[in-house]
Structure formats: structure tokens, C-alpha cells
Coordinates of C-alpha atoms in Angstrom, one line a residue:
H41 CA -81.9 -97.1 38.2
F42 CA -85.2 -98.7 39.4
E43 CA -86.9 -95.3 39.5
A44 CA -85.9 -94.7 35.8
R45 CA -87.0 -98.1 34.8
K46 CA -90.3 -97.6 36.6
N47 CA -90.9 -94.4 34.6
N48 CA -89.6 -95.8 31.2
M49 CA -86.7 -93.5 31.1
K50 CA -84.0 -94.6 28.8
G51 CA -80.3 -94.1 29.2
I52 CA -77.6 -92.7 26.8
P53 CA -77.2 -94.9 23.7
R54 CA -74.3 -97.3 24.0
D55 CA -72.5 -95.8 21.0
Q56 CA -72.5 -92.4 22.8
L57 CA -70.9 -93.7 25.9
P58 CA -67.2 -93.0 26.6
K59 CA -64.8 -95.9 25.9
I60 CA -63.5 -97.4 29.1
G61 CA -60.2 -98.4 27.5
Q62 CA -59.5 -94.9 26.2
L63 CA -60.5 -93.4 29.6
M64 CA -58.1 -95.7 31.4
K65 CA -55.3 -94.9 29.0
E66 CA -55.8 -91.2 29.5
N67 CA -56.8 -91.0 33.2
G68 CA -56.0 -94.4 34.6
I69 CA -53.3 -92.6 36.7
L70 CA -56.1 -91.3 38.9
M71 CA -56.6 -94.8 40.2
I72 CA -53.1 -94.8 41.9
P73 CA -54.3 -93.3 45.2
L74 CA -57.0 -95.9 45.5
V75 CA -54.6 -98.7 44.7
V76 CA -52.2 -97.3 47.3
I77 CA -54.9 -97.3 49.9
I78 CA -56.1 -100.9 49.1
W79 CA -52.5 -102.2 48.9
L80 CA -51.7 -100.8 52.3
L81 CA -54.8 -102.2 53.9
V82 CA -54.3 -105.7 52.4
A83 CA -50.6 -105.5 53.5
G84 CA -51.8 -105.1 57.2
F85 CA -51.1 -101.4 57.8
T86 CA -53.5 -99.2 59.8
P87 CA -56.4 -97.5 58.0
F88 CA -55.1 -94.1 59.2
L89 CA -51.6 -94.8 57.5
A90 CA -53.4 -95.9 54.4
A91 CA -55.6 -92.9 54.3
F92 CA -52.5 -90.6 54.8
W93 CA -50.6 -92.0 52.0
G94 CA -53.6 -92.0 49.7
I95 CA -54.1 -88.3 50.3
L96 CA -50.4 -87.7 49.9
S97 CA -50.4 -89.4 46.6
S98 CA -53.5 -87.5 45.4
V99 CA -51.8 -84.2 46.4
A100 CA -48.6 -85.3 44.6
Y101 CA -50.5 -86.1 41.4
A102 CA -52.3 -82.7 41.6
Q103 CA -48.9 -81.0 41.3
T104 CA -47.9 -82.9 38.2
G105 CA -48.4 -81.8 34.6
P106 CA -48.2 -83.6 31.2
R107 CA -44.4 -83.4 31.3
T108 CA -44.0 -84.9 34.8
K109 CA -46.9 -87.4 34.8
G110 CA -44.6 -90.3 33.7
F111 CA -42.2 -89.6 36.5
F112 CA -45.0 -89.6 39.1
V113 CA -45.9 -93.1 37.9
A114 CA -42.3 -94.3 38.3
V115 CA -42.0 -92.9 41.8
T116 CA -45.3 -94.4 42.8
L117 CA -44.3 -97.8 41.6
T118 CA -40.9 -97.8 43.2
V119 CA -41.0 -95.9 46.4
P120 CA -43.6 -97.8 48.5
S121 CA -41.5 -100.9 49.1
V122 CA -38.8 -98.8 50.5
L123 CA -41.0 -96.2 52.2
F124 CA -42.7 -98.8 54.4
M125 CA -39.4 -100.3 55.5
W126 CA -39.9 -103.5 53.5
S127 CA -36.7 -104.2 51.6
P128 CA -37.4 -106.2 48.5
F129 CA -33.9 -107.6 48.4
E130 CA -34.4 -109.4 51.8
G131 CA -37.6 -111.3 50.8
P132 CA -38.1 -114.3 48.4
S133 CA -36.5 -114.1 45.1
Y134 CA -39.8 -113.9 43.2
L135 CA -40.8 -110.8 45.1
T136 CA -37.5 -109.2 44.3
A137 CA -38.0 -110.1 40.7
I138 CA -41.5 -108.6 40.6
W139 CA -40.5 -105.5 42.5
A140 CA -37.5 -104.9 40.1
A141 CA -39.6 -105.5 37.0
V142 CA -42.3 -103.1 38.0
G143 CA -39.8 -100.4 39.0
L144 CA -37.9 -100.7 35.8
A145 CA -41.1 -100.7 33.7
G146 CA -42.3 -97.5 35.5
F147 CA -38.9 -95.7 34.9
Y148 CA -38.8 -96.8 31.3
W149 CA -42.3 -95.6 30.7
S150 CA -41.5 -92.2 32.4
W151 CA -38.3 -91.9 30.3
R152 CA -40.3 -92.4 27.1
K153 CA -42.9 -89.8 28.1
E154 CA -40.6 -87.0 29.3
D155 CA -37.7 -84.9 28.3
L156 CA -34.5 -86.6 29.2
F157 CA -33.1 -83.5 31.0
Y158 CA -36.1 -83.2 33.3
W159 CA -36.3 -86.9 33.8
I160 CA -32.6 -87.1 35.1
W161 CA -33.2 -84.4 37.7
G162 CA -36.4 -86.1 38.8
V163 CA -34.6 -89.4 39.2
I164 CA -31.9 -87.7 41.3
A165 CA -34.6 -86.1 43.6
T166 CA -36.3 -89.5 44.0
L167 CA -33.0 -91.2 44.8
I168 CA -32.2 -88.6 47.5
F169 CA -35.5 -89.3 49.1
V170 CA -35.2 -93.1 48.9
L171 CA -31.5 -93.2 50.1
L172 CA -32.3 -91.0 53.1
L173 CA -35.1 -93.4 54.0
L174 CA -32.8 -96.4 53.7
Q175 CA -30.4 -94.6 56.2
N176 CA -33.4 -94.6 58.6
T177 CA -33.8 -90.9 58.3
N178 CA -37.1 -89.5 59.4
P179 CA -39.6 -89.5 56.4
E180 CA -40.5 -85.8 57.1
L181 CA -36.8 -84.9 57.0
S182 CA -36.2 -87.0 53.9
A183 CA -39.1 -85.3 52.1
F184 CA -37.8 -81.8 53.2
W185 CA -34.3 -82.4 51.6
A186 CA -35.9 -83.8 48.4
N187 CA -38.1 -80.8 48.1
F188 CA -35.2 -78.5 48.9
F189 CA -33.3 -80.1 46.1
V190 CA -36.2 -79.6 43.7
I191 CA -36.4 -75.9 44.6
V192 CA -32.7 -75.4 44.1
V193 CA -32.8 -77.1 40.7
G194 CA -35.9 -75.1 39.7
L195 CA -34.0 -71.9 40.3
F196 CA -31.7 -72.6 37.4
L197 CA -34.1 -74.1 34.9
R198 CA -35.0 -71.9 32.0
Q199 CA -38.4 -73.2 31.5
G200 CA -40.7 -72.8 34.5
R201 CA -38.0 -71.1 36.5
M202 CA -38.8 -70.9 40.2
R203 CA -37.8 -67.4 41.5
L204 CA -37.0 -66.7 45.1
E205 CA -40.2 -64.6 45.4
H206 CA -42.3 -67.5 44.1
V207 CA -40.7 -69.8 46.8
I208 CA -41.5 -67.2 49.5
D209 CA -45.1 -66.9 48.2
C210 CA -45.5 -70.7 48.4
L211 CA -44.2 -70.7 52.0
E212 CA -46.6 -67.8 52.8
W213 CA -49.5 -69.7 51.3
G214 CA -48.7 -72.8 53.1
T215 CA -48.4 -70.9 56.5
K216 CA -51.9 -69.3 56.0
N217 CA -53.4 -72.7 55.3
A218 CA -51.7 -74.1 58.4
L219 CA -53.1 -71.3 60.5
A220 CA -56.6 -72.0 59.2
I221 CA -56.3 -75.7 60.1
G222 CA -54.8 -74.8 63.5
A223 CA -57.8 -72.5 64.2
A224 CA -60.2 -75.1 63.3
C225 CA -58.4 -77.7 65.6
A226 CA -58.6 -75.1 68.4
A227 CA -62.3 -74.6 67.9
V228 CA -62.7 -78.4 67.9
G229 CA -61.0 -78.4 71.3
F230 CA -63.8 -76.3 72.7
I231 CA -66.4 -78.8 71.5
V232 CA -64.4 -81.8 72.9
G233 CA -63.7 -80.1 76.2
A234 CA -67.3 -79.1 76.7
T235 CA -68.5 -82.6 75.9
T236 CA -66.0 -84.3 78.1
L237 CA -66.5 -82.0 81.1
T238 CA -70.3 -82.2 80.9
G239 CA -70.4 -85.9 80.1
L240 CA -72.8 -85.3 77.3
G241 CA -71.4 -88.0 75.1
L242 CA -71.7 -90.6 77.9
K243 CA -75.2 -89.5 78.8
V244 CA -76.4 -89.8 75.2
A245 CA -74.7 -93.2 74.9
S246 CA -76.4 -94.4 78.1
A247 CA -79.8 -93.1 77.1
T248 CA -79.5 -94.6 73.6
I249 CA -78.6 -98.1 75.0
Y250 CA -81.3 -97.8 77.6
L251 CA -83.9 -97.0 75.0
A252 CA -82.7 -99.7 72.7
T253 CA -82.7 -102.3 75.5
S254 CA -86.3 -101.3 76.5
T255 CA -87.5 -101.6 72.9
A256 CA -85.8 -105.0 72.6
D257 CA -87.5 -106.3 75.7
V258 CA -90.9 -105.2 74.2
V259 CA -90.2 -106.9 70.9
K260 CA -88.9 -110.0 72.6
A261 CA -92.1 -110.3 74.7
V262 CA -94.2 -110.7 71.5
D263 CA -91.6 -112.9 69.8
L264 CA -93.6 -116.1 70.4
L265 CA -91.4 -118.2 68.0
N266 CA -88.2 -117.1 69.7
L267 CA -86.8 -115.9 66.4
F268 CA -84.4 -113.3 67.7
G269 CA -82.0 -113.1 70.7
I270 CA -82.2 -110.3 73.1
D271 CA -78.6 -109.2 72.3
Q272 CA -79.3 -109.2 68.6
L273 CA -82.4 -107.0 69.1
S274 CA -80.5 -104.7 71.4
L275 CA -77.8 -104.2 68.8
V276 CA -80.2 -103.6 66.0
F277 CA -82.2 -100.9 68.0
T278 CA -79.0 -99.3 69.3
L279 CA -77.9 -98.9 65.6
L280 CA -81.3 -97.6 64.6
Y281 CA -81.5 -95.0 67.3
T282 CA -77.9 -93.9 66.8
A283 CA -78.6 -93.4 63.1
V284 CA -81.6 -91.2 63.9
A285 CA -79.4 -89.2 66.3
C286 CA -76.7 -88.8 63.7
L287 CA -79.3 -87.6 61.1
I288 CA -80.4 -85.0 63.5
L289 CA -76.9 -83.9 64.8
G290 CA -75.5 -83.6 61.3
M291 CA -78.2 -81.3 59.9
G292 CA -76.7 -78.2 58.4
L293 CA -73.1 -79.0 59.3
P294 CA -70.1 -79.2 57.0
T295 CA -68.2 -82.4 56.7
T296 CA -65.5 -81.9 59.3
P297 CA -67.6 -80.4 62.1
N298 CA -70.3 -83.0 61.2
Y299 CA -67.8 -85.8 61.9
I300 CA -66.6 -84.1 65.1
V301 CA -70.1 -83.7 66.6
V302 CA -71.3 -87.2 65.8
S303 CA -68.1 -89.0 66.7
I304 CA -68.1 -87.2 70.1
I305 CA -71.8 -87.4 70.9
A306 CA -73.2 -90.5 69.1
A307 CA -70.3 -92.9 68.7
P308 CA -69.9 -93.6 72.4
A309 CA -73.2 -95.5 72.4
L310 CA -71.7 -98.0 69.8
L311 CA -68.4 -98.2 71.6
K312 CA -70.2 -99.1 74.9
F313 CA -72.0 -101.8 73.0
G314 CA -68.6 -103.4 72.1
I315 CA -68.4 -102.3 68.5
A316 CA -64.8 -101.6 67.2
P317 CA -63.9 -97.9 67.2
L318 CA -63.2 -97.7 63.4
V319 CA -66.6 -99.4 62.6
S320 CA -68.4 -97.1 65.1
H321 CA -66.9 -93.9 63.6
L322 CA -67.7 -95.1 60.0
F323 CA -71.2 -95.8 61.0
V324 CA -72.0 -92.4 62.7
F325 CA -70.1 -90.5 60.0
Y326 CA -72.1 -92.2 57.2
F327 CA -75.4 -91.1 58.8
G328 CA -74.1 -87.7 59.7
I329 CA -73.3 -87.0 56.0
L330 CA -76.7 -88.4 55.0
A331 CA -78.2 -85.5 57.1
D332 CA -77.5 -83.3 54.1
L333 CA -80.3 -85.1 52.3
T334 CA -82.6 -85.3 55.3
P335 CA -85.6 -82.9 55.6
P336 CA -86.3 -80.3 56.9
V337 CA -82.8 -78.9 56.7
A338 CA -81.4 -80.9 53.7
V339 CA -78.7 -78.5 52.6
A340 CA -77.7 -80.5 49.6
A341 CA -81.4 -80.8 48.5
Y342 CA -81.8 -77.0 48.8
A343 CA -78.8 -76.5 46.5
A344 CA -80.1 -79.0 44.1
A345 CA -83.5 -77.3 44.1
G346 CA -81.9 -74.0 43.4
I347 CA -80.3 -75.5 40.2
S348 CA -83.5 -77.3 39.1
Q349 CA -85.9 -74.5 40.1
G350 CA -87.9 -77.0 42.0
D351 CA -89.5 -77.1 45.4
P352 CA -86.8 -77.4 48.1
F353 CA -88.9 -79.5 50.6
K354 CA -90.1 -81.9 47.9
T355 CA -86.6 -82.3 46.5
G356 CA -85.3 -83.1 50.0
V357 CA -88.1 -85.7 50.6
R358 CA -87.4 -87.3 47.2
A359 CA -83.6 -87.2 47.8
F360 CA -84.1 -88.8 51.2
T361 CA -86.3 -91.5 49.7
L362 CA -83.7 -92.4 47.0
A363 CA -80.9 -92.4 49.5
W364 CA -82.7 -95.0 51.7
A365 CA -80.9 -97.8 49.8
G366 CA -77.5 -96.5 50.7
M367 CA -78.4 -96.7 54.4
Y368 CA -78.0 -100.4 54.2
V369 CA -74.3 -100.1 53.9
P370 CA -73.3 -98.8 57.4
F371 CA -75.3 -101.6 59.0
A372 CA -73.3 -104.0 56.9
F373 CA -70.1 -102.5 58.4
V374 CA -71.3 -103.5 61.8
F375 CA -72.7 -107.0 61.0
S376 CA -69.8 -108.0 58.7
P377 CA -66.7 -105.9 59.5
I378 CA -64.7 -107.9 57.0
L379 CA -66.3 -105.6 54.4
I380 CA -63.8 -102.9 55.5
F381 CA -61.1 -105.5 56.2
M382 CA -61.9 -105.6 60.0
P383 CA -60.6 -107.0 62.2
W384 CA -58.1 -108.5 59.8
I385 CA -56.2 -105.3 59.2
L386 CA -55.8 -104.6 63.0
A387 CA -54.7 -108.1 63.9
K388 CA -51.1 -108.4 65.0
N389 CA -50.7 -111.6 63.0
P390 CA -53.6 -111.4 60.5
G391 CA -52.6 -114.4 58.4
P392 CA -54.0 -115.0 55.0
F393 CA -56.8 -112.7 53.9
P394 CA -60.2 -114.5 54.0
L395 CA -61.0 -113.9 50.3
F396 CA -64.0 -116.2 50.3
D397 CA -65.6 -114.6 53.3
F398 CA -65.0 -111.1 51.8
V399 CA -66.6 -112.1 48.4
F400 CA -69.6 -113.7 50.1
V401 CA -70.2 -110.7 52.3
F402 CA -69.7 -108.2 49.4
A403 CA -72.2 -110.1 47.2
T404 CA -74.7 -110.2 50.1
V405 CA -74.4 -106.4 50.6
I406 CA -74.9 -105.7 46.9
L407 CA -78.1 -107.9 46.9
G408 CA -79.3 -106.3 50.1
I409 CA -79.0 -102.9 48.6
I410 CA -80.9 -104.0 45.5
A411 CA -83.6 -105.5 47.6
L412 CA -84.0 -102.3 49.7
A413 CA -84.0 -100.2 46.6
A414 CA -86.6 -102.3 44.9
L415 CA -88.7 -102.3 48.1
I416 CA -88.7 -98.5 48.3
I417 CA -89.2 -97.7 44.6
G418 CA -91.8 -100.4 44.1
Y419 CA -90.1 -101.8 41.0
F420 CA -87.7 -104.7 40.3
G421 CA -88.3 -106.6 37.1
D422 CA -91.8 -104.9 36.9
R423 CA -94.0 -102.8 39.2
A424 CA -94.2 -104.6 42.5
T425 CA -97.6 -105.5 44.0
V426 CA -98.2 -105.4 47.8
P427 CA -97.4 -109.1 48.3
E428 CA -94.3 -108.8 46.1
R429 CA -93.2 -105.9 48.3
F430 CA -93.7 -108.0 51.4
L431 CA -91.5 -110.8 49.8
L432 CA -88.9 -108.1 49.0
F433 CA -89.0 -107.1 52.7
L434 CA -88.5 -110.7 53.8
S435 CA -85.5 -111.1 51.4
L436 CA -84.1 -107.9 52.8
I437 CA -84.3 -109.1 56.3
M438 CA -82.6 -112.4 55.4
L439 CA -79.8 -110.6 53.6
W440 CA -79.5 -108.0 56.3
W441 CA -78.8 -110.7 59.0
H442 CA -75.6 -111.7 57.3
E443 CA -75.8 -115.4 58.3
P444 CA -74.8 -117.9 55.6
I445 CA -78.1 -119.8 55.5
S446 CA -80.3 -116.7 55.7
S447 CA -78.2 -114.9 53.1
V448 CA -78.5 -117.7 50.6
L449 CA -82.3 -118.0 51.2
G450 CA -82.7 -114.2 50.8
A451 CA -80.7 -114.3 47.5
I452 CA -82.9 -117.2 46.2
L453 CA -86.1 -115.3 47.1
L454 CA -84.8 -112.1 45.6
T455 CA -83.9 -113.9 42.3
G456 CA -87.3 -115.6 42.2
I457 CA -89.1 -112.3 42.5
Y458 CA -87.0 -110.8 39.7
I459 CA -87.7 -113.7 37.4
F460 CA -91.4 -113.7 38.2
Q461 CA -91.7 -110.0 37.6
R462 CA -89.6 -110.0 34.4
H463 CA -91.6 -113.0 33.0
R464 CA -94.9 -111.0 33.7
R465 CA -93.5 -107.8 32.1
L466 CA -92.4 -109.7 28.9
K467 CA -95.8 -111.4 28.8
E468 CA -97.6 -108.1 29.1
Q469 CA -95.4 -106.5 26.3
K470 CA -96.3 -109.4 24.0
V471 CA -100.0 -108.9 24.6
Y472 CA -99.6 -105.1 23.9
A473 CA -97.7 -105.9 20.7
T474 CA -100.5 -108.1 19.3

């Protein structure tokens, strides 16, 4: 955005933009997997379980068509409360009323959107799944019998009849995909085994921490005002060196191998420093993916250059420069874990969600990203001079530290810079107009 403003590039006229209301009406159902993930995290379930059911709901929606979309909504609204062993009829009366109202609304909506004949069979399949779960049946076995019922019914439907050879083809296709995944897991085993036996991960972790501690000692020696603690400096340099290592290790690797390599080799350094495993893995994975934009390899930049017919290396350098602002985010994960609902979601008795802390941290991170982007591009409300860039750097450091006082001061400084630059730009425009 700042790059476009700096070069006087205009966006699409507002009257040509798509209408949000119409988009939500047509494709709002695509938000359901995200809602499922957020609901599970806020409800206190593990991130792995939330991710699993988010992926499962995405796959389920991918199999729906216009005729079955309404039924998918009904199932999504009614199954979770039973699926996660929380019976709505054992809780407070208002929760029961809300659950019942949402479920009935979903089924009514699906009934209005579908053929009654198909809707009845869909409801029966859902009831089989839910009733088996209520009988404490294994979820996988419950899903198997529900799917088996759908296959049997599909054999007798005129429209879209599922023939036996089609079912066999589906089973063959699923088996081939499972074999590919199994082969990938086996290959991963070689990497894990080699890293474990040679101790490469621990050696890299020890070297990273030693280098970070040494750098922190040097910086502390010149910190005459005693502004920073040795532990804080060690953490910052450990994160920086780990980020550089991930950018190197992730070059040229697809997503899954990328995560495997950085989580095995780079993540132990953060784990030894006492950072939570989930935060550590998110940090290294984030920078591992950013390796796709990092020269000289920059696979994504080479692909973009092929489309734009531009110079691959220059495209990579420019992409890496523009991506710098996003590098603020993984550091925010470490300094403020509440941003990813940590450690609240992993606590045995999490208690009420700290909404105020979350909103404060979220706002601080947004302002930090803006400050870093303005610093790199050299534009905020107007083109930034050297002193203004220095002030942007100070505001970034204040926001990066994620302390209440420093964050407020950083926000005030950032706002002041924007107001000053905006006023100067408007004044220059008036002069040019006259």
C-alpha cells in the first residue's frame, strides 16, 4: 500500500469493487472452517484438534454442490456440540436454547434450499453419525457407518447414481493417495533419524544460543544506560539468528519438507531457550516459508518473474524487501503469545479469555507492521526524510518490545509522524494547486 501511494498509483474505483454483502451471501459458507477453528481454540481445545476439524470441514464443503450446500450448513451448526462430547442439554438453560435455535435455523434453511427427498436422506445420515457418537462410538467408526449409509442410498438414487465401479474407483483413488502420504512419512523418517543420531539439531541449537549470548554480551558492554537486560538481548539475538538459519534452510524446499527441516534443525534452539513448542514451530515455519522470497534461490520470485517477464533476481530482491513488514509477526508470537491464544488454550483451567490483553496486543502488532512497512518503503503520510525514518525506527522498537508503556509511546510517536507528514503533503498540494 505504501509503495503504491509513494508512486501515486491509484486503486480500483469504489463503484467497481465487489459488494461485501453480496459476496457473503454467495460465499459466506467458506468462512465456516475458520469459524470452526476459532471456536475450538476459544473453547479450550488443542490447536491440533482445531486444525484437524478445520481441514475436515473444508474437505466436506469441497464435496458439496448447490443442492447439498444447505444441508452442509445444517450439519456444521448442529454436530459440533455433540461431536466434542459437550451435551447442550446438560448445561445452563440459555445455552440449550441457543443451541436448539441455531440447529433448527440451520435445518430450516437447508430444507428451504434443497429437494425434500434428498434432504430427508441427508438428515438420516447425520442422525446415524450423531447417535453413534452419543453412544460413545469411536468417531472414525461413526463416520464409516454414516458414509456406508450414504453409499448404499446413492446406489438407488436415479439422479447421480453411484455405481459399484464408481465406489471401487474411489477406494482405489484413496488408497493411492494414502500410499503417497505413507511414502512421504517414510522419507521423513530418514531425515528425523539422521538428525537424531548425529545430534545435528542439538548442535545447531547450542551454536545458535552460544552465538546469540556472545553477541548479547558485546551489546551489553556498550549499553551504558542499562536499557536492556542480558536475558532480553539473548532472546532477541537467538530469534534473529534462528530466523536467518530458517531462511537458509528453507530455500528451494516445498512446504512440507520445509517445515520438517526447520522444525528438526532450527526449532531446538528456541525450545532450549524456554519458548513454548507451538510458538517455536510457528516461528521457524514462518521464516522457512519466507525463504521462497529470499534471494538468491527465491522460488516464488522466479515463478513471478516468468509471468511478468522481469529479471528474476531483481524480482526476488524486491519481493524480499516488500515482505520485510511481515517478518514482524513471528516475533510478536514470541513476545506476546496471547496473539495465538497461548498459553490460554493449553492451560488445564484457562478461565475467562483475556479479551483486553488480546485486543491491546493485536492493535500493537498492527501498528508495528505499519511502522516497519513505512520505514522500509520510506513513505507514510508523505515521503519520509532521514530524521523521520529514524523516528519510525524508534516507534518500531517501542512497539516491538510489547510492554504497555513502550507500546503506548510508540503508538503516539507513530501517530504524530503520520499527522506531520500528512499535513506537509496537503500543504504542498495546496501550493501546487495555486
